[in-house]
XYZ file of C-alpha atoms in Angstrom:
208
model
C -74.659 -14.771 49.862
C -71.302 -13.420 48.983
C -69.284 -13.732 45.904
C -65.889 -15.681 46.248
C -62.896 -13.823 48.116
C -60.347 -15.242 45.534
C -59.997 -14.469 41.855
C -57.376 -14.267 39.511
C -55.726 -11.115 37.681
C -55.578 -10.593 33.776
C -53.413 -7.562 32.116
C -54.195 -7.047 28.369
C -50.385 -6.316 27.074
C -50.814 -8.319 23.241
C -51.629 -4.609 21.867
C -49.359 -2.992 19.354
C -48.553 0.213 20.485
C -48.702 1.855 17.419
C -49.752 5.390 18.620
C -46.980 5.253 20.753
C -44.313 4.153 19.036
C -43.073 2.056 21.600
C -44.426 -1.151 23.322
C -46.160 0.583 26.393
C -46.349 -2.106 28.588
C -42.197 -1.448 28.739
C -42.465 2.552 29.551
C -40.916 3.470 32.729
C -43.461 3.761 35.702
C -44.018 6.343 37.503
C -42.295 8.521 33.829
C -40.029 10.724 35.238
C -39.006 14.348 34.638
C -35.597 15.026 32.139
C -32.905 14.714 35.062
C -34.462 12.187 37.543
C -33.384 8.698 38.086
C -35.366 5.981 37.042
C -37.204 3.837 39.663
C -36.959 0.389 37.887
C -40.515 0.142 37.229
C -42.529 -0.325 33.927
C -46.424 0.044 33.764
C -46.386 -3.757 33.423
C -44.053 -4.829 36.010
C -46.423 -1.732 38.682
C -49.350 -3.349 37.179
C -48.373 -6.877 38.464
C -47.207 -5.752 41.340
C -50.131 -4.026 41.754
C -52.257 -7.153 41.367
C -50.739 -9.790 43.357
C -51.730 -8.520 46.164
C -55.352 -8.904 45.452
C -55.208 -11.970 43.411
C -53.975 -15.675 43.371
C -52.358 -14.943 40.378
C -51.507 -12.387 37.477
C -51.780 -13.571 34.148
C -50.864 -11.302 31.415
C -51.606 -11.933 28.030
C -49.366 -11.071 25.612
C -49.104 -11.388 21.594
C -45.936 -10.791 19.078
C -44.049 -8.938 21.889
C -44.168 -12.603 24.067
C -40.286 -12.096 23.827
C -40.117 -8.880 25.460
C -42.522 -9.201 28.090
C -42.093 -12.888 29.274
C -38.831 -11.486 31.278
C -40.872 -9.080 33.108
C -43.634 -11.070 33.480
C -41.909 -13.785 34.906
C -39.398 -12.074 37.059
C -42.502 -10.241 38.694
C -44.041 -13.821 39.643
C -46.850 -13.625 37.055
C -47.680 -15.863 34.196
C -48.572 -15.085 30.824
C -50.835 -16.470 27.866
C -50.189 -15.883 24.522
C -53.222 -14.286 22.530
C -52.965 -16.758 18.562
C -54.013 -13.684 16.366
C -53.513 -10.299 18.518
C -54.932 -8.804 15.075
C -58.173 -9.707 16.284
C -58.189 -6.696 18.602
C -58.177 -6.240 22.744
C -61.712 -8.216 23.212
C -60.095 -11.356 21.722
C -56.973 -10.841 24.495
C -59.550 -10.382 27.162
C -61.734 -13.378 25.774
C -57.789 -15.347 26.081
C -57.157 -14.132 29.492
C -60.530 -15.185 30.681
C -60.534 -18.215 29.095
C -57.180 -18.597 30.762
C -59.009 -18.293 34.296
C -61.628 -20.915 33.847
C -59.143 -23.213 32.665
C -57.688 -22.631 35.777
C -60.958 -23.872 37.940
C -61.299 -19.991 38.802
C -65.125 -18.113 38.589
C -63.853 -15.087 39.355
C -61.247 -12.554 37.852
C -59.956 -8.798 37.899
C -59.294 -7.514 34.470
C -56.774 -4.437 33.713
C -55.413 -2.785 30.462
C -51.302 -2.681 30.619
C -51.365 0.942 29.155
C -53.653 2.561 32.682
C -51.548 3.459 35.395
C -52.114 1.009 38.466
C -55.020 2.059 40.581
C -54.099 2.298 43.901
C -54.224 -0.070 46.549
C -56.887 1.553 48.604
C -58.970 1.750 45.103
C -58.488 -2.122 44.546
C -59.658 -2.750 47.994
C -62.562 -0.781 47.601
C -63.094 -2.888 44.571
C -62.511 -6.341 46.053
C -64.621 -5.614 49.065
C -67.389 -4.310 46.852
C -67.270 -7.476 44.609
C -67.302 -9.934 47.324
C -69.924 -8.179 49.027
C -72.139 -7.967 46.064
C -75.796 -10.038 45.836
C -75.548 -12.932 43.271
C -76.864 -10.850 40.559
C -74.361 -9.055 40.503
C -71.865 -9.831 37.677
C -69.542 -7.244 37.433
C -67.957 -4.394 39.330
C -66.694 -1.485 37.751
C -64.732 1.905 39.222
C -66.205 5.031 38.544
C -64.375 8.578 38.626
C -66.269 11.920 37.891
C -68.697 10.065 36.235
C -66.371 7.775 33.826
C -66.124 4.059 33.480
C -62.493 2.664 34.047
C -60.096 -0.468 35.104
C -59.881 -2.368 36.892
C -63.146 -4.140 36.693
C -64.120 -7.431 38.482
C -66.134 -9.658 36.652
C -67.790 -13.112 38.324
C -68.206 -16.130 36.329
C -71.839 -15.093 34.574
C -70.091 -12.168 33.055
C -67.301 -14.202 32.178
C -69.351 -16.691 30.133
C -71.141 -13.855 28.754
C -67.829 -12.549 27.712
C -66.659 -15.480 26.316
C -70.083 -16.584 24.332
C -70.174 -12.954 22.263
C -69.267 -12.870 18.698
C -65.371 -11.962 17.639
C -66.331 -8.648 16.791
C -68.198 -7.844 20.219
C -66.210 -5.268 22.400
C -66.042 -5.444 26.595
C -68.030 -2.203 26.348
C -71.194 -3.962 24.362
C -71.289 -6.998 26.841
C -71.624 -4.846 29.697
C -73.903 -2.190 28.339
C -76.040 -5.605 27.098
C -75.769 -6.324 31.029
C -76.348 -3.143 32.554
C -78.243 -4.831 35.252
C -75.822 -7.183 36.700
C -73.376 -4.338 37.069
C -72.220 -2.403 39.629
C -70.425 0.771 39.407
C -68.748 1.776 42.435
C -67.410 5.608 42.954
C -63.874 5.987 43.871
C -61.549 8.994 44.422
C -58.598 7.758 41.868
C -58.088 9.317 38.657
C -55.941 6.602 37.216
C -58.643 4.143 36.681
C -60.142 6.410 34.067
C -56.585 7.806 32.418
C -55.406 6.235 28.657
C -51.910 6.303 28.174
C -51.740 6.183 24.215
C -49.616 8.679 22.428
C -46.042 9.627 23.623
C -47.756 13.467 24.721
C -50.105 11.785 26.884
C -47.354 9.926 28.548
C -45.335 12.790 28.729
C -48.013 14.563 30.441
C -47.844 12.386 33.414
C -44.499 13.487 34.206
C -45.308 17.408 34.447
């Protein structure tokens, strides 16, 4: 038995960038050197862009920067959720966002961060085909890259619940390590899945 072929995408972009300064889901993707003309892109708008080609839909949940990023979101063909009390911390935006995707009559769903630079397309087709290929114990899919855990991850319905049912001050990483069975962690040759984006050098970094 295989796992559904359609699923929905959901970017966590309610953080508050405080490390950065600025609201990353808004930084200029790919960053470019001092000198070189912008391409247009942000990481959110390459994110959904990234998605939607692997989805049904991208929903990205945002928080107090709704204002900013509904523009974006919407002129990219996504939709967006608003995450109540973003204070709560990233596992109650991904606990929103999945929420968002049962409400939807979906079991299925791939799950980003806003601030990792979008895996590429031969990576999320690894991922898919690995998901939808899995045996029904299998709850989760997750890329792997020299040995680290990264985004995006697919998660079926099980994990979903199981996501859902933890307490508020669970985190994504203590569901799945309570669930190390029904995971899956599948080697790919893409160091973006792996790479945080949090501080302006670490951005800046990406350019050189």
């Amino acid at each position: 038995m295989t796992r559904p072929h359609s699923f929905y995408a959901v970017i966590l972009a309610a953080g508050e960038s405080t490390r950065m300064g600025t609201d990353k889901a808004l930084l200029p993707w790919p960053p470019t050197a001092a000198g070189s003309p912008p391409t247009g892109q942000t990481f959110l708008s390459a994110a959904i862009q990234a998605l939607e080609s692997f989805s049904e839909t991208v929903i990205v949940v945002v928080g107090r920067n709704e204002d900013n990023l509904t523009p974006v979101v919407y002129a990219h063909g996504a939709s967006l959720v608003r995450n109540p009390d973003p204070d709560r911390g990233q596992f109650s935006s991904l606990q929103v966002g999945l929420q968002e995707v049962l409400s939807h009559g979906r079991d299925a769903a791939m799950v980003t961060l806003v601030d990792r630079p979008p895996a590429s397309a031969a990576t999320l087709k690894t991922l898919c085909s690995a998901f939808t290929e899995a045996a029904t114990d299998v709850w989760a899919v997750v890329p792997e890259y020299n040995g680290k855990h990264g985004h995006p991850f697919l998660v079926a319905r099980e994990m979903i619940e199981a996501f859902l049912k933890a307490p508020p001050a669970s985190t994504a990483r203590d569901i799945e390590h309570q669930n190390l069975r029904h995971v899956a962690y599948v080697a790919v040759d893409d160091p973006l899945v792996t790479m945080n984006v949090d501080t302006p050098e670490e951005y800046a970094a990406l350019s050189q």
